[in-house]
Short mmCIF file of C-alpha atoms in Angstrom, two decimals:
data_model
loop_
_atom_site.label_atom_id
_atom_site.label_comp_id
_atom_site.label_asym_id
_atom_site.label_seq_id
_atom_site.Cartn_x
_atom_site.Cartn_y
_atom_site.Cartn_z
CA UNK A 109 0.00 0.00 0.00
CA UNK A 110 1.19 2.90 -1.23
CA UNK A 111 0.45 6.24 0.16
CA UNK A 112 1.31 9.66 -2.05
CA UNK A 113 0.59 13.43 -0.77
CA UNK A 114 -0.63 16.31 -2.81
CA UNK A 115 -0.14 19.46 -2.05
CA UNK A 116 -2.90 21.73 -3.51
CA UNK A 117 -1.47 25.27 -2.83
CA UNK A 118 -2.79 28.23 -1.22
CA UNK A 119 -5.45 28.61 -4.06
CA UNK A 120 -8.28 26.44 -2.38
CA UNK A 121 -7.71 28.29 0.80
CA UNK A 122 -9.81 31.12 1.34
CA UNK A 123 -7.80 34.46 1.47
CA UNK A 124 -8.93 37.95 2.05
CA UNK A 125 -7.65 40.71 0.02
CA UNK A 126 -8.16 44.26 0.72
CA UNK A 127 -9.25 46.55 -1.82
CA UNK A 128 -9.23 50.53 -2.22
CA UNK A 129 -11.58 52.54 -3.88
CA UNK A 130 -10.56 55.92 -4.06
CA UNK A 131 -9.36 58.50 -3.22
CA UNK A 132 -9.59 59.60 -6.76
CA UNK A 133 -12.10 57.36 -8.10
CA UNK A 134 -15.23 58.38 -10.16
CA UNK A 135 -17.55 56.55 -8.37
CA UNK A 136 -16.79 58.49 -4.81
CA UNK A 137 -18.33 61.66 -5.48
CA UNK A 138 -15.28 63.40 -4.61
CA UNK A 139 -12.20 62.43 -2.78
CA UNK A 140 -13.44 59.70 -1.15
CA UNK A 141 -11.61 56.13 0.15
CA UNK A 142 -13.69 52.85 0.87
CA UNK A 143 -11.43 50.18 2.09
CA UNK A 144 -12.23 46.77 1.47
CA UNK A 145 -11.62 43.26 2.98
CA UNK A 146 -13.25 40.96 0.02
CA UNK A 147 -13.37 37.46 0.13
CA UNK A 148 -13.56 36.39 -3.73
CA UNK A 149 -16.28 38.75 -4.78
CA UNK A 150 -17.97 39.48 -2.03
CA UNK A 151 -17.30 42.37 0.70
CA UNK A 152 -16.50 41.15 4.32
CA UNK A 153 -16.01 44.67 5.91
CA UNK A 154 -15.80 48.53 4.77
CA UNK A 155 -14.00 51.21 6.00
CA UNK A 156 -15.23 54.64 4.77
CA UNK A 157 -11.35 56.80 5.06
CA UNK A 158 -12.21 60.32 4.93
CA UNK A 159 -10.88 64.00 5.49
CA UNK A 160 -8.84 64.48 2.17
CA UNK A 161 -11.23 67.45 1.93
CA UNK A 162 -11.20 69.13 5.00
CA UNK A 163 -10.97 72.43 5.53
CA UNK A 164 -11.29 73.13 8.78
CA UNK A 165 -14.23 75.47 8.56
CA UNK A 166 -15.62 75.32 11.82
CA UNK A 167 -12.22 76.65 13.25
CA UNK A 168 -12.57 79.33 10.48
CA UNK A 169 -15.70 80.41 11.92
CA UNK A 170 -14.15 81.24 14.92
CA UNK A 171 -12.07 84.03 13.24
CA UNK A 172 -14.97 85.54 10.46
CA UNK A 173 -17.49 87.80 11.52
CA UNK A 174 -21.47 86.82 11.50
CA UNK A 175 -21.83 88.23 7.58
CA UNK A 176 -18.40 86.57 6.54
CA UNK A 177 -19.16 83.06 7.78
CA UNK A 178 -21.88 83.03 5.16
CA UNK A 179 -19.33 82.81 2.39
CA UNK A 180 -17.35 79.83 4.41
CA UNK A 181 -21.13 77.94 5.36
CA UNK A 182 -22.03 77.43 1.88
CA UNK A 183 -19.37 75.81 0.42
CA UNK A 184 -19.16 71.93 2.45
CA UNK A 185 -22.43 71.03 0.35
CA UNK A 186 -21.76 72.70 -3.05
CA UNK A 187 -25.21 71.51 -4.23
CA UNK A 188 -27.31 73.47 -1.84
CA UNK A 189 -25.45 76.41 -1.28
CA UNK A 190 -28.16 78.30 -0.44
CA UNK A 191 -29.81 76.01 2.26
CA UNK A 192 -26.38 75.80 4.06
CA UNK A 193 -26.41 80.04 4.05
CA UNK A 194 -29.77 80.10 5.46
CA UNK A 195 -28.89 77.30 8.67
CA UNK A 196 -26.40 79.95 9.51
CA UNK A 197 -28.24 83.13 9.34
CA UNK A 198 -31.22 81.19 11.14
CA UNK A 199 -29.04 80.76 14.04
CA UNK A 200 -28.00 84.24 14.62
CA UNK A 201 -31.13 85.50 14.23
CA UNK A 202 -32.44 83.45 16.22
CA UNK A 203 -29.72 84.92 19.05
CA UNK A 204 -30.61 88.41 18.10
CA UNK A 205 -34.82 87.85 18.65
CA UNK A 206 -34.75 89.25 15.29
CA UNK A 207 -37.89 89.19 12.94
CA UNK A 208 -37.41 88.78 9.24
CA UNK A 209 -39.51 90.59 6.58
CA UNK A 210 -42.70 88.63 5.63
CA UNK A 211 -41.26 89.02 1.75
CA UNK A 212 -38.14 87.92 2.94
CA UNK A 213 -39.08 84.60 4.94
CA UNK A 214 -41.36 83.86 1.49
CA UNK A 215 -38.34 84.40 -0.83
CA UNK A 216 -35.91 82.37 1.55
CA UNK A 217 -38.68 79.57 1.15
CA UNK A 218 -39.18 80.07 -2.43
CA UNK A 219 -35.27 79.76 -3.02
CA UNK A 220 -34.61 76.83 -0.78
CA UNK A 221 -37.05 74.26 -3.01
CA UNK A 222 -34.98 75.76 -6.24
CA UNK A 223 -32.13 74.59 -4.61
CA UNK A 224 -33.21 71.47 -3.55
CA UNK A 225 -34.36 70.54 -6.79
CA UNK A 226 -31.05 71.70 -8.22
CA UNK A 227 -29.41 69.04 -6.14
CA UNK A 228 -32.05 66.46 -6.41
CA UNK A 229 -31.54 66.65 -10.50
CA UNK A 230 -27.48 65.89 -9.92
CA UNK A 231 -27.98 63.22 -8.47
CA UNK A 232 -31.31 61.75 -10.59
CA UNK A 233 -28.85 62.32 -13.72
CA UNK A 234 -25.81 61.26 -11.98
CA UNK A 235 -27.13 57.95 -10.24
CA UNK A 236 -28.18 56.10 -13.31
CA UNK A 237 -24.71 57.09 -15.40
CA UNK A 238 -22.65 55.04 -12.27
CA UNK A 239 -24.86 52.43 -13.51
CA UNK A 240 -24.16 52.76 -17.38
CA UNK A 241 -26.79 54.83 -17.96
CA UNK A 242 -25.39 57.87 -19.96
CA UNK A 243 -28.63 59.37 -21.35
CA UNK A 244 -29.97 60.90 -18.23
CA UNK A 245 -27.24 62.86 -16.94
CA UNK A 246 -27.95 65.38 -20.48
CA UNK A 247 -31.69 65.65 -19.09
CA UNK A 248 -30.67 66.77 -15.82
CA UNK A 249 -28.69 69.05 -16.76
CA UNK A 250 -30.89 70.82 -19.24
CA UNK A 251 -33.47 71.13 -16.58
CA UNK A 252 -30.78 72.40 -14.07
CA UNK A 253 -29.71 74.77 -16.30
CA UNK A 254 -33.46 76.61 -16.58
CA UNK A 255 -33.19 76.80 -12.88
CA UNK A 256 -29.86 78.32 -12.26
CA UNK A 257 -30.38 80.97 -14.55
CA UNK A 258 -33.11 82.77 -12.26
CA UNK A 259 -30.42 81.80 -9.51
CA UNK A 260 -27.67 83.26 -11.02
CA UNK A 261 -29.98 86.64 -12.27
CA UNK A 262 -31.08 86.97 -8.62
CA UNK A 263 -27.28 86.23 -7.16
CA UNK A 264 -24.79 86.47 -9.45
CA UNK A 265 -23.51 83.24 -8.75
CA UNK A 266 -24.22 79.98 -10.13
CA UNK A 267 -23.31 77.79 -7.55
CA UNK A 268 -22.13 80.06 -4.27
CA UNK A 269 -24.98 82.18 -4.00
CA UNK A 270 -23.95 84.30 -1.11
CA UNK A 271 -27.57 85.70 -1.09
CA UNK A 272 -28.99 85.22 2.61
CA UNK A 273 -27.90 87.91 4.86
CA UNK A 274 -28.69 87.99 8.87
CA UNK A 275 -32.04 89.67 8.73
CA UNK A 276 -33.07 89.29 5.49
CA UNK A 277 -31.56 88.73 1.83
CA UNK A 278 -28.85 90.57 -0.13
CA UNK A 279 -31.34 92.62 -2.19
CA UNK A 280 -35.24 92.86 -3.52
CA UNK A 281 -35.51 90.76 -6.81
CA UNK A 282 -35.26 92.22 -10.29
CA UNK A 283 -38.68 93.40 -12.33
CA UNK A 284 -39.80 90.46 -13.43
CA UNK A 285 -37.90 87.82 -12.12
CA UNK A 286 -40.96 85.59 -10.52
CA UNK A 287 -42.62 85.38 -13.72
CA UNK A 288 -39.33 84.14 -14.93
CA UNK A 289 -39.46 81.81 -12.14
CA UNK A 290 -42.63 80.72 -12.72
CA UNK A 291 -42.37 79.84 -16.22
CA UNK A 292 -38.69 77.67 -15.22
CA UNK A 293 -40.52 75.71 -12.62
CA UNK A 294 -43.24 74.88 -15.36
CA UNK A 295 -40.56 73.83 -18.30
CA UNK A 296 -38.57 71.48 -15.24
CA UNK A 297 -41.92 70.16 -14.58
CA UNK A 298 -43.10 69.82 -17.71
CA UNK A 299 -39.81 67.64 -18.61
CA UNK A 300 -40.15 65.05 -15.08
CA UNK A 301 -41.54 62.51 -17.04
CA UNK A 302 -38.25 61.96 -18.79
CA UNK A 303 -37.16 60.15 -14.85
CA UNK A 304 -40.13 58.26 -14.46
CA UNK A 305 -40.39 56.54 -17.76
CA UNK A 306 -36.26 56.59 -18.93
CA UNK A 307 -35.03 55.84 -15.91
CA UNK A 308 -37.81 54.13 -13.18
CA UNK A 309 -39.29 52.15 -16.82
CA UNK A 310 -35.66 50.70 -17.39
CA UNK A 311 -35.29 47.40 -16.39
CA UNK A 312 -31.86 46.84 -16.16
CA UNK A 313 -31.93 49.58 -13.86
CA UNK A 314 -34.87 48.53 -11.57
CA UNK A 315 -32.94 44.59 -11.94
CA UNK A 316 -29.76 46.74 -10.82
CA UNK A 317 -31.10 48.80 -7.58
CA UNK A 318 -34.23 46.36 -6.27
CA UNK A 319 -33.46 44.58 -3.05
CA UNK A 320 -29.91 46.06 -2.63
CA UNK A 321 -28.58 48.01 -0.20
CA UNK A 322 -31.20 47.58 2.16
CA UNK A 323 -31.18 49.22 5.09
CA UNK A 324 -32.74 49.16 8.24
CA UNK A 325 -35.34 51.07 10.29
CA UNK A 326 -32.51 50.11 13.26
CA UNK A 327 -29.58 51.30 11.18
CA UNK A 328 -30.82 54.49 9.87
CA UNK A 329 -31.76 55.64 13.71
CA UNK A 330 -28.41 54.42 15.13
CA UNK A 331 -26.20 55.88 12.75
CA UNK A 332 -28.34 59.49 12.29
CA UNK A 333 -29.30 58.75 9.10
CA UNK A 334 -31.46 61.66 7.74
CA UNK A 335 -32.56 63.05 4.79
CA UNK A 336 -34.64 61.07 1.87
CA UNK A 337 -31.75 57.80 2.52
CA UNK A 338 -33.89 58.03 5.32
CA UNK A 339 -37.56 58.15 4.61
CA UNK A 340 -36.93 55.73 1.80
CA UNK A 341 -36.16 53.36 4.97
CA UNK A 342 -39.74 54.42 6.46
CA UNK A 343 -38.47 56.95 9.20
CA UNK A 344 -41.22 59.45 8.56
CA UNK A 345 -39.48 62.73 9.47
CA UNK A 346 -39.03 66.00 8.00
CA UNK A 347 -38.16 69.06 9.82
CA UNK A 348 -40.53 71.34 7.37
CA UNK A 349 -43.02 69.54 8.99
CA UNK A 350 -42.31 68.69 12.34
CA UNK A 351 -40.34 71.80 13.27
CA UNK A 352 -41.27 73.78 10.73
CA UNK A 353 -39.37 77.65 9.99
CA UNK A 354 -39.43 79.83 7.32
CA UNK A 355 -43.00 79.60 5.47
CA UNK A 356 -43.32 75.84 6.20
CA UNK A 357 -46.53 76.63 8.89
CA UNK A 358 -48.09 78.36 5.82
CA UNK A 359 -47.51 75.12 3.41
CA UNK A 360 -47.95 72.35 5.02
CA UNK A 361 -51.47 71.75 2.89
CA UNK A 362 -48.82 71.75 -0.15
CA UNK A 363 -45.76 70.06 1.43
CA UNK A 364 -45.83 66.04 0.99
CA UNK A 365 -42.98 63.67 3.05
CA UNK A 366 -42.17 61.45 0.47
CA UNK A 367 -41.63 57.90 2.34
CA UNK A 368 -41.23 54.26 1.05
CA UNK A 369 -40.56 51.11 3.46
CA UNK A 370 -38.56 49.09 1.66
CA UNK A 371 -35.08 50.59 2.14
CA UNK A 372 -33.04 49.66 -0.82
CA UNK A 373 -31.58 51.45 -3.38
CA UNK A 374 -34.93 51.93 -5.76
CA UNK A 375 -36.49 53.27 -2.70
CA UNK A 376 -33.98 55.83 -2.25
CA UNK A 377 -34.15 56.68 -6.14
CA UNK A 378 -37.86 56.66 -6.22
CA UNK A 379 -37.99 59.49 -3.06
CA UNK A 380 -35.64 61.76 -4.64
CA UNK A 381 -37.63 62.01 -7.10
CA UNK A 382 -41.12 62.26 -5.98
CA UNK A 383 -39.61 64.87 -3.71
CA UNK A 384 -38.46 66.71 -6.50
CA UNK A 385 -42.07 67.32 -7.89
CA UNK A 386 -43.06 68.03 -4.27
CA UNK A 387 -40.49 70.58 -4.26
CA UNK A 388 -41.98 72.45 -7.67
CA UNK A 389 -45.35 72.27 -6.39
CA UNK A 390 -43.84 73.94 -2.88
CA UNK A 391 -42.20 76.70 -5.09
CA UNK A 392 -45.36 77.33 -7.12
CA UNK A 393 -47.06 77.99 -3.91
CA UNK A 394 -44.25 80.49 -2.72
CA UNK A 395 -44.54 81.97 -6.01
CA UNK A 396 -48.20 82.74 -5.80
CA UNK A 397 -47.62 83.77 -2.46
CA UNK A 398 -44.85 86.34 -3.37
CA UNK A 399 -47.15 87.71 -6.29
CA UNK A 400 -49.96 88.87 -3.31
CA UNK A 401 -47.80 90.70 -1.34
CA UNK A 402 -47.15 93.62 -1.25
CA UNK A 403 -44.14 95.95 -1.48
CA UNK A 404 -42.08 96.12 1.17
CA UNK A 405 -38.71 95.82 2.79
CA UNK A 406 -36.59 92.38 2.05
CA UNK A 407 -34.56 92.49 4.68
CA UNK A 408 -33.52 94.74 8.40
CA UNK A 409 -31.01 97.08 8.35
CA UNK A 410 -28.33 96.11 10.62
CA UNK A 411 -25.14 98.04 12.71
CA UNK A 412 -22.09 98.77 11.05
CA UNK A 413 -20.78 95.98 13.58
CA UNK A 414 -22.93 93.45 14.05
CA UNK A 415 -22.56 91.54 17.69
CA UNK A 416 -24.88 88.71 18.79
CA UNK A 417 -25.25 88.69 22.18
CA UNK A 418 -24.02 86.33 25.35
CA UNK A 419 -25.40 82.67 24.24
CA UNK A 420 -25.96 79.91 22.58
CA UNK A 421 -28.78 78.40 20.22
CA UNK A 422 -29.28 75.42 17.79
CA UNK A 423 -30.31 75.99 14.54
CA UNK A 424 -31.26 73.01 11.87
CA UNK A 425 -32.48 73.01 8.56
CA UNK A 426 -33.97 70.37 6.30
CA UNK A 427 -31.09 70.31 3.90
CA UNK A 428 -31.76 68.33 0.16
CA UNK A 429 -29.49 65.83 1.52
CA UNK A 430 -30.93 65.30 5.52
CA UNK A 431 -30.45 67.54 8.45
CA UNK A 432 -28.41 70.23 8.91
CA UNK A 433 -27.40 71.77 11.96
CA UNK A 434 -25.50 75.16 13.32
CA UNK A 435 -24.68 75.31 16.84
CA UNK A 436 -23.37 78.89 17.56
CA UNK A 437 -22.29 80.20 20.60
CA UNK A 438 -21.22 84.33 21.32
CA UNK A 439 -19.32 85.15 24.06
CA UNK A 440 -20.96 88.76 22.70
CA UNK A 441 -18.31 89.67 20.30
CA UNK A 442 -18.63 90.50 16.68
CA UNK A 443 -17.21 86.80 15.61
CA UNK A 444 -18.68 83.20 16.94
CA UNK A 445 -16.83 81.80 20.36
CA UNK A 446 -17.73 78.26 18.96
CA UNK A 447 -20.03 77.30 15.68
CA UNK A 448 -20.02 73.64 14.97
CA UNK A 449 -21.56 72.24 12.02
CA UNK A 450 -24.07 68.78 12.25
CA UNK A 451 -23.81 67.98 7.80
CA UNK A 452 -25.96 65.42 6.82
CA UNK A 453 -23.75 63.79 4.66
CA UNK A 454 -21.14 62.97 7.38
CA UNK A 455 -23.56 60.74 9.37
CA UNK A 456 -25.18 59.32 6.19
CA UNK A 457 -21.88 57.94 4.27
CA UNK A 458 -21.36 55.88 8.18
CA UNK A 459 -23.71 53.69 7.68
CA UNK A 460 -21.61 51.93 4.70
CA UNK A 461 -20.13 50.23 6.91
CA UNK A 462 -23.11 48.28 7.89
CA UNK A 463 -24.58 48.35 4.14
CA UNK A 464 -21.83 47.43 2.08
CA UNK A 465 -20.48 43.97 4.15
CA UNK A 466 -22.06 40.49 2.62
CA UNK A 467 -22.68 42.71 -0.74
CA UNK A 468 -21.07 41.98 -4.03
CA UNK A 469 -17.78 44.11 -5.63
CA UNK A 470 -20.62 44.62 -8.26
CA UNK A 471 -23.29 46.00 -6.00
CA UNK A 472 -21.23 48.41 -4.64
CA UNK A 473 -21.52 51.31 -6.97
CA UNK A 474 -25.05 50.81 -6.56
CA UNK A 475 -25.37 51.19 -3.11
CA UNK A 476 -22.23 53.68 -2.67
CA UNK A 477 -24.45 56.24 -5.44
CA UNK A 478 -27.51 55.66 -4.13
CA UNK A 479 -26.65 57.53 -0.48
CA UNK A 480 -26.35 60.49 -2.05
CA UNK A 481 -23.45 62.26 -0.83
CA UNK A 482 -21.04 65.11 -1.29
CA UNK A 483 -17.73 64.40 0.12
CA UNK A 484 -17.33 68.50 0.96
CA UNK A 485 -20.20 67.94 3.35
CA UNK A 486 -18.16 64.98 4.96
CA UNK A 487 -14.93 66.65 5.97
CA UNK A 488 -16.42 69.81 6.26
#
């Protein structure tokens, strides 16, 4: 009897390898790093690696007076700008018992939906190309481009607007800007379809996004989670509703909290963009508002220094992305003691960590898109 031993090699044994994705990767929104520990194909742990961004703005604060800190505020999200601008001036306000003009807390409103569907339309164009869909990225940006121009006639800028100011906005709007408004909501609106049929009708894309990435009721409340990742998880929250500011109180008859249960990545898709026609029919109402008004001031005219007083106060916003939150505190000089920045993005990108393990390499675009981040509003 003869007995002969084969050695078969490392090959059969299962090895881990670890992967990175990023920092300069186009699927990472940015400068981004995932590390992976993969076991063949599929994804035993991941490690989101940020802060190639940072830019210390919080520190910054610190050394900007309350109608420089604007400029620094809007710029960790740079797809809503102007809803990062308005957490700020909220928060000093809101130190200085200051009242707003009734024009100017309609405007603010009216602005804040154009922005959010600004973003919303990056990322309905953007999601599908990760996914080899190159057709609806030229949609979006034809209907973004209707919007920012009544941004950029009203601001100057196209993506910075640097148009709140503490106590009101920068100036009244031009002659005949809200009809101009009005008729670039209707053309956006009039062009929606293209989302629901190209991109929701597609079935390699439905095939692509259904049942992955699903996360949990549990996960989405333990991690902070906000934002439509969240509703599309069936956390029914929205701060224009249950904490409403600006001329929420006013719209809630209007205002719709888009929600789905089942989590995945569809879900998330399918939110963004119901709350994007949400968001039109929001603006319409501002719009008819503004037209019933009448003159009057758009903002309060302030000291040549301005100083909030001895304090502190919270401030949050619902952001396009999820919550978004200023806490300031004044030791009564002219610059903040401490103002510390809650972006929604930074708790949303954590919960990879539980999404992305017992996934497929494939999958992970998917899922990685469909949280709809900006790295800026990570590292802050």
């Amino acid at each position: 009897m003869t007995e002969t031993t084969v050695g078969i090699g490392g090959a059969a044994e299962s090895t881990d390898m670890v992967l990175n994705i990023g920092p300069q990767h186009p699927s990472t929104h940015g400068v981004l790093r995932l590390r992976l520990v993969l076991d063949g194909e599929r994804i035993q742990s991941a490690e989101p690696v940020i802060g190639y961004m940072h830019r210390g703005a919080e520190k910054l604060f610190e050394a900007r007076d309350y109608r420089q800190i604007i400029m620094l505020a809007n710029r960790h999200d740079w797809l809503s700008a102007f809803s990062n601008e308005l957490g700020v001036v909220l928060a000093v306000e809101r130190m200085l018992g200051m009242e707003v003009p009734e024009r100017a807390v309609w405007t603010r409103t009216l602005l804040a939906e154009l922005n959010r569907i600004l973003n919303h339309l990056m990322f309905l164009g953007s999601y599908p190309l990760e996914l080899g869909g190159i057709t609806p990225i030229f949609y979006a940006f034809r209907e973004r481009e209707d919007l920012q121009h009544v941004m950029e006639e009203i601001s100057g800028g196209r993506m910075h607007y640097m148009f709140n100011r503490v106590g009101g906005l920068k100036e009244d709007l031009p002659a005949g800007w809200l009809g101009r408004a009005r008729q670039a909501v209707a053309e956006v609106r009039s062009r929606m379809d293209v989302y629901d049929d190209l991109v929701l009708g597609n079935e390699i894309f439905r095939g692509r996004t259904r049942d992955v990435g699903v996360l949990t009721r549990e996960t989405v409340h333990g991690y902070g989670v906000s934002g439509p990742i969240a509703r599309a998880s069936g956390v029914n929250f929205d701060l224009r509703r249950d904490e409403p500011y600006l001329a929420y109180p006013e719209l809630q008859d209007v205002l719709k909290v888009v929600t789905r249960q089942e989590g995945d990545c569809l879900a998330r898709f399918e939110c963004l963009l119901e709350q994007s026609h949400n968001s039109l029919a929001l603006a319409d109402a501002c719009l008819d508002r503004l037209d019933e008004l009448p003159a009057g001031p758009i903002n309060q005219r302030l000291p040549k220094v301005l100083k909030a007083p001895e304090g502190h106060t919270y401030a949050w916003t619902e952001n396009p992305l999820g919550l978004n939150g200023y806490y300031l505190v004044s030791k009564g000089e002219k610059t903040p003691y401490r103002l510390k920045l809650r972006s929604a993005s930074f708790n949303n990108i954590q919960a990879l960590t539980e999404l992305l393990p017992g996934t497929l390499v494939a999958d992970m675009v998917a899922i990685l898109g469909s949280l709809f981040f900006v790295v800026g509003d990570i590292d802050k």
